[in-house]
Amino acid sequence: MNGQDADHRCATENNQTNHLLNRIVAEIQRFTEDQMKQIKRLTRIGTALSAEQNIERLFEMIIEEARKFTNADGGTLYIMSDDNRELQFAIVQTETLKIRMGGTGGKITWTPVRLYNADATPNHSNVSAYVALTGNIVNIPDVYASEGFDFKGTRSFDAQTGYRSKSMLVVPMKDHRNDIIGVLQLLNARGDSGKDVVPFTYESQEMTESLASLAAVALSNNRLIRELENLMESFIRAIAATIDEKSPYTGGHVRRVAELTMDIARKVNDMEQGSYAEVHFSDDELKELQIAAWLHDVGKITTPEYVIDKATKLETVYDGIELLRLRFALVGIQEEMRRLQCQRAPASDSGESNAVHAQLEDEFRFLYETNLGSERMSDEMMDHVRAIAARTCEVDGKQEALLTEKEVENLNIRQGTLNPAEREIVKNHAAVTHKILSQLPFPKKLRHVPEYAATHHEALNGKGYPRGLDAGQLSLQSRILAMADIFEALTAKDRPYAKARTLSEAMHIMSIMANDRHIDPGLFDLFKREGIYLDYARRELAPQQIDLPGV
Ligand SMILES: [Fe+2]
Ligand SMILES: [Fe+2]
């Protein structure tokens, strides 16, 4: 070989090397670009998955994205049962058979895949159960030719539908703790023509694995949020039930108020005409109002039990009328003894003795009736209480008034059984509700809960409590809750201090309150016109209370 030939050969080899290098660089570039594209796609999917709050929609997105990635004709998403013993069908899709089941279309009722056999051994013959139990990925080019798994179910499905299941990729979904929370099964990857079924490539297997991890994180986040929400709601209901339990008479008050509040709010939402046509509470706003309703009386946790349902005027931890009964008996005995000592002639004075006893009996009966608080006290009745109180009895050799000042004050309560101090204690529960709830870090979408709950005794005319807010300061939600609370209280059965009113009496009182702008007249109009009170009466009132037509 001469020098020229050698130079030529060297140049050719250099060219070939350069060409090869260029090709390698181009391949690397293409590969990197592809990888970048896939990573970007995965990131986008990850963001979309974690933003989806609806779990059914999330299930659908997971399968749809996995199918797109791998160009798979079919896909099944299984979710692990709470007891980790079976896989439940969440989504089943097969494009060529036009099958779309589960997710937003409703639950799939197919029998779940059991992870353990009857003899408690792991069910490794079912490919999805195997993946769920071992965490391994299974990639099968043709299920009919594969060994080791039982595809009888797949074959019988094919026989019924004329489908041919071929390539299959089964990937576990592991959460942040590496627990398997579901299985992703993809069926029949299609080649570039879109018709031929080809095996799932290693790349698509890797990408599906990454997608399954993203999906698992999104799913477990979604679950965690729902579990926390459930826990919070159950906790709230438990607190409400505890407060209702403080009184045997108000049991169920909070539940009934919460349900009635929601009836009214949903009716406001339904209105297409009139003053509520433009109002639409979102699902989050409805939830916020419902939680406020469940918590509205939480402040009663600090109200003494005897005040919550003080049945008689003299009741504290026991009914003081029994003390009075004893004192009257004592006065009777003392009168008798005095008469015997002074006159020493009992037989001739039996008429006088009887008269004294009859008077004492009358006076005690009057005080007994007064103590019940069922009648409004007139000025004369109050004077009579004071006159009786002036009577004396001898205690430890001293003459003492028959009734204490406190007893006179209580018996002379003009209406009901609560004295002014006790009335303030009762009223204070609304302020305590605010105090308790405003300290809780409610999430943003529930941030109005303390406001709605703590304003349930406020009135549009500014005469409510605890803050005396006026119409401009009261939201529609607060007004709804306030009206529900009043209607429930008016119609409640079996309270010791107030008789259960009939439906017509309750509606009459409510109409007076609406005229006085104590409650919202527009809302009361809706309450009446749309028959919300009738639905409530059918559900909650005793038959003898229902005295209006239409129920
Ligand atoms: Fe209240
Ligand atoms: Fe209440």
Coordinates of C-alpha atoms and ligand atoms in Angstrom, one line a residue, residues 253 296-297 456 485, ligand 2:
H253 CA -82.1 19.0 69.0
H296 CA -74.1 25.8 67.0
D297 CA -74.8 24.8 70.6
H456 CA -77.7 31.6 65.7
D485 CA -83.0 26.6 65.6
Ligands
FE2 FE -79.9 25.3 69.4

